[in-house]
Short mmCIF file of C-alpha atoms and ligand atoms in Angstrom, two decimals:
data_model
loop_
_atom_site.label_atom_id
_atom_site.label_comp_id
_atom_site.label_asym_id
_atom_site.label_seq_id
_atom_site.Cartn_x
_atom_site.Cartn_y
_atom_site.Cartn_z
CA UNK A 33 0.07 13.85 -17.88
CA UNK A 34 -1.36 12.83 -14.49
CA UNK A 35 0.47 10.46 -12.16
CA UNK A 36 -2.19 7.79 -12.59
CA UNK A 37 -2.13 8.12 -16.36
CA UNK A 38 1.57 7.37 -16.18
CA UNK A 39 0.68 4.06 -14.56
CA UNK A 40 -1.49 3.17 -17.53
CA UNK A 41 0.03 0.77 -20.08
CA UNK A 42 2.06 2.24 -22.93
CA UNK A 43 1.98 5.81 -21.59
CA UNK A 44 5.06 5.87 -19.39
CA UNK A 45 7.38 8.84 -19.07
CA UNK A 46 10.37 6.58 -18.69
CA UNK A 47 11.50 4.10 -21.30
CA UNK A 48 10.28 0.88 -19.77
CA UNK A 49 9.64 -2.35 -21.57
CA UNK A 50 11.37 -5.66 -21.60
CA UNK A 51 14.35 -6.33 -23.82
CA UNK A 52 13.81 -10.05 -24.12
CA UNK A 53 17.38 -11.07 -24.95
CA UNK A 54 18.56 -12.24 -21.52
CA UNK A 55 16.97 -12.97 -18.16
CA UNK A 56 15.78 -9.74 -16.54
CA UNK A 57 15.64 -9.27 -12.79
CA UNK A 58 13.30 -7.43 -10.47
CA UNK A 59 12.69 -7.91 -6.75
CA UNK A 60 11.37 -6.64 -3.48
CA UNK A 61 13.60 -4.64 -1.14
CA UNK A 62 12.69 -4.78 2.55
CA UNK A 63 13.49 -6.00 6.03
CA UNK A 64 11.94 -8.48 6.53
CA UNK A 65 10.97 -9.76 3.07
CA UNK A 66 10.72 -13.52 3.66
CA UNK A 67 6.94 -13.18 4.23
CA UNK A 68 6.38 -11.34 0.94
CA UNK A 69 3.93 -12.85 -1.55
CA UNK A 70 5.13 -10.54 -4.31
CA UNK A 71 7.48 -13.09 -5.95
CA UNK A 72 4.62 -15.55 -6.29
CA UNK A 73 2.19 -13.35 -8.19
CA UNK A 74 4.67 -11.12 -10.01
CA UNK A 75 6.44 -14.21 -11.38
CA UNK A 76 3.06 -15.51 -12.56
CA UNK A 77 2.54 -12.23 -14.44
CA UNK A 78 5.93 -12.38 -16.19
CA UNK A 79 5.36 -16.03 -17.07
CA UNK A 80 1.83 -15.38 -18.37
CA UNK A 81 3.20 -12.74 -20.78
CA UNK A 82 6.29 -14.84 -21.66
CA UNK A 83 8.64 -12.16 -20.41
CA UNK A 84 11.99 -13.70 -19.44
CA UNK A 85 12.29 -12.14 -15.99
CA UNK A 86 12.80 -13.41 -12.46
CA UNK A 87 11.26 -11.74 -9.40
CA UNK A 88 13.50 -12.11 -6.31
CA UNK A 89 13.45 -11.44 -2.56
CA UNK A 90 16.08 -8.84 -1.66
CA UNK A 91 16.47 -8.81 2.15
CA UNK A 92 18.07 -5.40 2.81
CA UNK A 93 18.93 -3.73 6.11
CA UNK A 94 18.93 0.06 6.47
CA UNK A 95 22.75 0.04 6.18
CA UNK A 96 22.59 -1.88 2.91
CA UNK A 97 19.83 0.21 1.33
CA UNK A 98 21.97 2.67 -0.66
CA UNK A 99 24.09 -0.12 -2.21
CA UNK A 100 20.98 -2.15 -3.01
CA UNK A 101 19.32 0.76 -4.76
CA UNK A 102 22.51 1.53 -6.73
CA UNK A 103 22.57 -2.12 -7.89
CA UNK A 104 19.25 -1.56 -9.67
CA UNK A 105 21.18 0.36 -12.37
CA UNK A 106 22.61 -2.92 -13.70
CA UNK A 107 21.47 -3.43 -17.32
CA UNK A 108 19.52 -6.63 -16.55
CA UNK A 109 17.46 -4.99 -13.79
CA UNK A 110 13.92 -3.71 -14.42
CA UNK A 111 13.57 -2.14 -10.97
CA UNK A 112 12.10 -3.13 -7.64
CA UNK A 113 9.29 -2.99 -5.15
CA UNK A 114 10.08 -1.41 -1.78
CA UNK A 115 8.45 -2.60 1.42
CA UNK A 116 8.65 -2.15 5.19
CA UNK A 117 10.60 -0.20 6.48
CA UNK A 118 12.30 1.53 3.52
CA UNK A 119 9.49 3.28 1.62
CA UNK A 120 10.42 6.70 2.97
CA UNK A 121 14.20 6.26 3.23
CA UNK A 122 14.51 5.31 -0.44
CA UNK A 123 13.38 8.68 -1.85
CA UNK A 124 16.72 10.57 -1.72
CA UNK A 125 18.46 7.60 -3.38
CA UNK A 126 16.44 7.96 -6.61
CA UNK A 127 17.07 10.20 -9.66
CA UNK A 128 13.47 11.17 -10.39
CA UNK A 129 10.49 10.81 -8.06
CA UNK A 130 6.96 11.02 -9.43
CA UNK A 131 5.21 14.14 -8.01
CA UNK A 132 2.55 12.02 -6.29
CA UNK A 133 5.14 9.80 -4.58
CA UNK A 134 7.09 12.90 -3.67
CA UNK A 135 4.04 14.50 -2.00
CA UNK A 136 3.25 11.24 -0.23
CA UNK A 137 6.87 10.92 0.83
CA UNK A 138 6.90 7.17 0.16
CA UNK A 139 7.97 5.08 -2.84
CA UNK A 140 6.99 1.44 -3.26
CA UNK A 141 8.02 1.00 -6.90
CA UNK A 142 11.38 1.78 -8.51
CA UNK A 143 11.76 1.62 -12.27
CA UNK A 144 15.11 1.42 -14.05
CA UNK A 145 14.79 3.23 -17.37
CA UNK A 146 17.27 5.11 -19.60
CA UNK A 147 20.03 4.70 -16.97
CA UNK A 148 17.96 6.46 -14.31
CA UNK A 149 15.98 5.26 -11.30
CA UNK A 150 12.39 6.52 -11.10
CA UNK A 151 10.22 6.29 -7.96
CA UNK A 152 6.45 5.79 -7.86
CA UNK A 153 3.79 5.04 -5.27
CA UNK A 154 1.27 2.42 -6.38
CA UNK A 155 0.05 1.62 -2.83
CA UNK A 156 -2.19 4.68 -2.91
CA UNK A 157 -4.20 3.92 -6.10
CA UNK A 158 -4.03 0.18 -5.20
CA UNK A 159 -5.87 0.86 -1.94
CA UNK A 160 -8.63 2.83 -3.69
CA UNK A 161 -9.09 0.04 -6.21
CA UNK A 162 -9.75 -2.37 -3.31
CA UNK A 163 -12.35 -0.03 -1.81
CA UNK A 164 -14.06 0.37 -5.19
CA UNK A 165 -13.99 -3.40 -5.78
CA UNK A 166 -15.74 -3.92 -2.41
CA UNK A 167 -18.50 -1.40 -3.11
CA UNK A 168 -17.19 1.14 -0.60
CA UNK A 169 -18.02 4.72 -1.67
CA UNK A 170 -19.47 5.79 -4.99
CA UNK A 171 -18.04 4.24 -8.16
CA UNK A 172 -15.40 6.40 -9.81
CA UNK A 173 -16.47 8.74 -12.58
CA UNK A 174 -14.24 8.47 -15.65
CA UNK A 175 -15.05 12.11 -16.57
CA UNK A 176 -13.63 13.41 -13.28
CA UNK A 177 -10.62 15.67 -13.71
CA UNK A 178 -9.31 14.49 -10.33
CA UNK A 179 -7.58 11.12 -10.95
CA UNK A 180 -8.42 9.78 -7.47
CA UNK A 181 -12.14 10.31 -8.02
CA UNK A 182 -11.94 8.39 -11.27
CA UNK A 183 -11.31 5.33 -9.07
CA UNK A 184 -13.81 5.96 -6.23
CA UNK A 185 -15.50 8.83 -4.42
CA UNK A 186 -15.53 8.65 -0.61
CA UNK A 187 -17.70 11.70 0.09
CA UNK A 188 -19.41 11.43 3.51
CA UNK A 189 -17.03 8.64 4.64
CA UNK A 190 -14.79 8.70 7.72
CA UNK A 191 -11.44 6.92 7.54
CA UNK A 192 -9.66 5.68 10.65
CA UNK A 193 -6.07 5.08 9.64
CA UNK A 194 -3.92 3.05 12.04
CA UNK A 195 -0.27 3.87 11.40
CA UNK A 196 1.65 6.79 9.91
CA UNK A 197 4.54 5.03 8.12
CA UNK A 198 5.08 4.48 4.39
CA UNK A 199 1.92 2.44 3.74
CA UNK A 200 -0.21 4.78 5.84
CA UNK A 201 1.10 7.85 4.04
CA UNK A 202 -0.01 6.47 0.67
CA UNK A 203 -3.39 5.55 2.16
CA UNK A 204 -3.86 9.00 3.72
CA UNK A 205 -3.22 10.83 0.43
CA UNK A 206 -5.44 8.42 -1.50
CA UNK A 207 -8.30 8.74 1.01
CA UNK A 208 -8.01 12.52 1.06
CA UNK A 209 -7.85 12.59 -2.75
CA UNK A 210 -10.99 10.45 -2.99
CA UNK A 211 -12.81 13.06 -0.89
CA UNK A 212 -13.12 11.36 2.50
CA UNK A 213 -15.01 13.70 4.84
CA UNK A 214 -13.00 12.97 7.97
CA UNK A 215 -9.56 11.42 8.40
CA UNK A 216 -8.52 10.10 11.81
CA UNK A 217 -4.85 9.08 12.05
CA UNK A 218 -3.95 6.86 15.00
CA UNK A 219 -0.28 6.06 15.50
CA UNK A 220 2.06 4.75 18.20
CA UNK A 221 4.19 7.89 17.84
CA UNK A 222 1.83 10.86 17.97
CA UNK A 223 4.31 13.30 16.38
CA UNK A 224 4.51 11.16 13.23
CA UNK A 225 0.71 11.17 12.95
CA UNK A 226 0.73 14.95 13.40
CA UNK A 227 3.32 15.32 10.63
CA UNK A 228 1.21 13.24 8.27
CA UNK A 229 -1.92 15.24 9.11
CA UNK A 230 -0.04 18.47 8.40
CA UNK A 231 1.29 17.08 5.10
CA UNK A 232 -2.21 16.22 3.90
CA UNK A 233 -2.98 19.94 4.27
CA UNK A 234 -6.37 19.76 2.67
CA UNK A 235 -9.47 21.45 3.86
CA UNK A 236 -10.92 18.56 5.81
CA UNK A 237 -11.52 17.34 9.33
CA UNK A 238 -8.26 15.59 10.28
CA UNK A 239 -7.77 14.29 13.83
CA UNK A 240 -4.79 12.51 15.34
CA UNK A 241 -4.62 10.11 18.28
CA UNK A 242 -2.09 7.90 19.94
CA UNK A 243 -2.55 4.16 19.41
CA UNK A 244 -2.28 3.65 23.17
CA UNK A 245 -5.36 5.90 23.74
CA UNK A 246 -8.01 4.31 21.49
CA UNK A 247 -10.82 5.28 23.89
CA UNK A 248 -10.79 8.73 22.31
CA UNK A 249 -12.01 7.26 19.02
CA UNK A 250 -15.60 8.28 18.34
CA UNK A 251 -17.23 6.10 15.69
CA UNK A 252 -18.97 7.76 12.74
CA UNK A 253 -21.37 6.25 10.21
CA UNK A 254 -19.77 4.99 6.99
CA UNK A 255 -16.39 4.38 8.59
CA UNK A 256 -13.42 2.73 6.91
CA UNK A 257 -10.83 1.33 9.34
CA UNK A 258 -7.44 0.64 7.79
CA UNK A 259 -4.60 -1.08 9.62
CA UNK A 260 -1.30 0.18 8.20
CA UNK A 261 0.81 -1.02 11.13
CA UNK A 262 2.57 -4.42 11.16
CA UNK A 263 0.60 -5.44 14.29
CA UNK A 264 -0.70 -8.93 13.55
CA UNK A 265 1.93 -9.58 10.87
CA UNK A 266 3.97 -12.74 11.31
CA UNK A 267 7.73 -12.48 10.76
CA UNK A 268 10.17 -15.37 10.92
CA UNK A 269 11.26 -15.87 14.52
CA UNK A 270 8.13 -14.23 15.99
CA UNK A 271 6.05 -16.07 18.57
CA UNK A 272 3.21 -17.37 16.39
CA UNK A 273 0.58 -17.30 19.11
CA UNK A 274 1.51 -13.78 20.22
CA UNK A 275 1.18 -12.61 16.59
CA UNK A 276 -2.22 -14.30 16.28
CA UNK A 277 -3.41 -12.59 19.47
CA UNK A 278 -2.16 -9.13 18.52
CA UNK A 279 -4.61 -6.53 17.20
CA UNK A 280 -4.07 -2.80 16.67
CA UNK A 281 -7.48 -1.96 18.18
CA UNK A 282 -9.06 -3.68 21.19
CA UNK A 283 -12.35 -5.48 20.49
CA UNK A 284 -14.19 -3.12 22.88
CA UNK A 285 -13.33 -0.20 20.57
CA UNK A 286 -14.25 -2.06 17.38
CA UNK A 287 -17.62 -2.94 18.95
CA UNK A 288 -18.59 0.73 18.93
CA UNK A 289 -18.58 0.95 15.14
CA UNK A 290 -21.76 0.62 13.02
CA UNK A 291 -22.48 -2.45 10.93
CA UNK A 292 -21.70 -0.48 7.74
CA UNK A 293 -18.03 -0.15 8.77
CA UNK A 294 -15.48 -1.57 6.36
CA UNK A 295 -12.20 -2.91 7.74
CA UNK A 296 -9.07 -3.32 5.61
CA UNK A 297 -6.03 -4.88 7.21
CA UNK A 298 -2.97 -4.23 5.02
CA UNK A 299 -1.36 -7.25 6.70
CA UNK A 300 -1.72 -10.47 4.66
CA UNK A 301 0.55 -12.85 6.56
CA UNK A 302 -1.39 -14.46 8.19
CA UNK A 303 -4.42 -14.01 5.93
CA UNK A 304 -6.74 -14.06 8.99
CA UNK A 305 -5.48 -11.54 11.50
CA UNK A 306 -6.99 -10.95 14.93
CA UNK A 307 -8.38 -7.63 13.69
CA UNK A 308 -10.17 -9.32 10.78
CA UNK A 309 -11.54 -12.10 12.97
CA UNK A 310 -12.85 -9.58 15.54
CA UNK A 311 -14.41 -7.46 12.78
CA UNK A 312 -16.18 -10.44 11.20
CA UNK A 313 -17.49 -11.63 14.57
CA UNK A 314 -19.07 -8.19 14.90
CA UNK A 315 -20.63 -8.56 11.44
CA UNK A 316 -18.39 -5.95 9.80
CA UNK A 317 -17.11 -6.38 6.27
CA UNK A 318 -13.38 -7.04 6.43
CA UNK A 319 -10.61 -7.82 3.91
CA UNK A 320 -6.94 -8.62 4.34
CA UNK A 321 -4.00 -7.04 2.51
CA UNK A 322 -3.93 -9.48 -0.42
CA UNK A 323 -6.27 -7.52 -2.75
CA UNK A 324 -4.26 -4.35 -2.11
CA UNK A 325 -1.05 -6.25 -2.73
CA UNK A 326 -2.52 -7.47 -6.02
CA UNK A 327 -3.56 -4.02 -7.23
CA UNK A 328 -0.41 -2.17 -6.20
CA UNK A 329 1.60 -4.99 -7.77
CA UNK A 330 -0.37 -4.85 -11.01
CA UNK A 331 0.37 -1.13 -11.31
CA UNK A 332 4.07 -1.79 -10.58
CA UNK A 333 4.14 -4.48 -13.28
CA UNK A 334 2.81 -2.02 -15.84
CA UNK A 335 5.39 0.55 -14.81
CA UNK A 336 8.25 -1.96 -15.30
CA UNK A 337 7.03 -3.48 -18.55
CA UNK A 338 4.67 -1.01 -20.24
CA UNK A 339 2.22 -3.93 -20.53
CA UNK A 340 -1.26 -4.30 -19.03
CA UNK A 341 -0.94 -6.59 -16.00
CA UNK A 342 -2.50 -10.07 -16.40
CA UNK A 343 -4.69 -9.62 -13.31
CA UNK A 344 -6.36 -13.03 -13.50
CA UNK A 345 -3.03 -14.88 -13.54
CA UNK A 346 -1.74 -12.71 -10.70
CA UNK A 347 -4.88 -13.21 -8.60
CA UNK A 348 -4.81 -16.98 -9.14
CA UNK A 349 -1.17 -17.13 -8.00
CA UNK A 350 -2.06 -15.30 -4.79
CA UNK A 351 -4.71 -17.84 -3.73
P1 LIG B 531 6.58 1.45 8.10
O1 LIG B 531 6.82 2.53 7.10
O2 LIG B 531 7.71 0.87 8.83
O3 LIG B 531 5.48 2.00 9.17
C1 LIG B 531 5.07 1.21 10.23
C2 LIG B 531 3.96 1.90 11.02
O4 LIG B 531 3.48 0.99 12.00
C3 LIG B 531 4.40 3.14 11.76
O5 LIG B 531 3.30 4.01 11.86
C4 LIG B 531 4.79 2.59 13.13
O6 LIG B 531 4.59 3.51 14.18
C5 LIG B 531 3.76 1.49 13.30
N1 LIG B 531 4.27 0.39 14.12
C6 LIG B 531 5.33 -0.42 13.85
N2 LIG B 531 5.48 -1.34 14.81
C7 LIG B 531 4.50 -1.10 15.72
C8 LIG B 531 4.15 -1.72 16.96
N3 LIG B 531 4.81 -2.76 17.43
N4 LIG B 531 3.10 -1.22 17.64
C9 LIG B 531 2.42 -0.15 17.16
N5 LIG B 531 2.70 0.47 16.00
C10 LIG B 531 3.73 0.00 15.29
O7 LIG B 531 5.84 0.20 7.42
P2 LIG B 531 4.85 0.18 6.15
O8 LIG B 531 5.61 0.00 4.91
O9 LIG B 531 3.92 1.35 6.27
O10 LIG B 531 4.06 -1.20 6.43
C11 LIG B 531 3.16 -1.32 7.51
C12 LIG B 531 2.36 -2.62 7.34
O11 LIG B 531 1.51 -2.51 6.20
C13 LIG B 531 3.25 -3.85 7.08
O12 LIG B 531 2.66 -4.96 7.71
C14 LIG B 531 3.20 -4.01 5.58
O13 LIG B 531 3.43 -5.33 5.15
C15 LIG B 531 1.76 -3.58 5.31
N6 LIG B 531 1.55 -3.08 3.93
C16 LIG B 531 0.83 -3.87 3.09
C17 LIG B 531 0.56 -3.43 1.80
C18 LIG B 531 -0.28 -4.30 0.90
O14 LIG B 531 -0.23 -4.11 -0.33
N7 LIG B 531 -1.05 -5.20 1.42
C19 LIG B 531 1.04 -2.20 1.35
C20 LIG B 531 1.77 -1.41 2.24
C21 LIG B 531 2.03 -1.86 3.54
P3 LIG B 531 5.73 4.52 14.67
O15 LIG B 531 5.56 5.75 13.85
O16 LIG B 531 5.41 4.73 16.11
O17 LIG B 531 7.06 3.83 14.46
#
């Protein structure tokens, strides 16, 4: 069974599904997590399906990660989402990691089933669903044997991926799987971008640059620019104005891209980042991280409960 099939309702390889006798718990593990919108829309999903569960914020430092993950084995716990910066560190703490998440090297969803902890990556298919929803690429073909191409085909597209951490790793594998012609990885730490490029190991044009040298970026037609760094993300205690002014790419670089360029900023707090504002001023199509959050969260919900996610209720709660 393919990894994406396992994310389809009622076809899970672990025994998931709510035992509605007492209040169940699920939450998001990260540092920081205060900004997370996951409680809002995941709670709406549980409520819409009358599942007695509470979605919580689990602020967790790197030192606390192992104990937090072990606590997911409590009988009332369905599992967790994992966010910045633990998506990679969490892998060795799990019993079984889905082959896709294992190849990506990042887990954003943990499921507690049969006394074991299972790890999945729903960021990757969630990102492709957003591209498909926005008319980027060719619509997925349900007869495709390749599960990525059932969501969307990105033949002849160039992806410029800013970042090489957990979110970026999922994006890189998804983009490569959907057939992107060229993948350009731009990261603050060049070696991490090089490692990701080597891990993709598919027969495609893959370039790496340092985020401090954006002048090397040559724009191509049909480009997709994805920000998978936290630049522009507001965290409690940050200088609000400095966050608003921060963008991962200078405007003079963005200006070089054609009008058919699509920009996706994985950041959703604030909903209007500097990158998105600059892109829209230039007439480029641009979306924030909320639709991706919705789709990765919907897939996580199905993994925890075995139920189709009530997308409309979840989307309404995110507004
Ligand atoms: P992560 O694993 O910690 O990776 C962070 C990445 O950003 C690394 O490549 C890191 O570069 C780079 N970075 C961090 N601080 C930077 C700075 N000040 N300047 C330049 N580069 C910097 O985090 P993640 O889980 O991938 O998350 C990254 C962002 O994506 C977060 O804002 C997160 O909320 C967002 N995200 C959103 C969704 C969604 O559904 N909307 C899904 C996934 C992620 P180095 O390698 O040099 O450290």
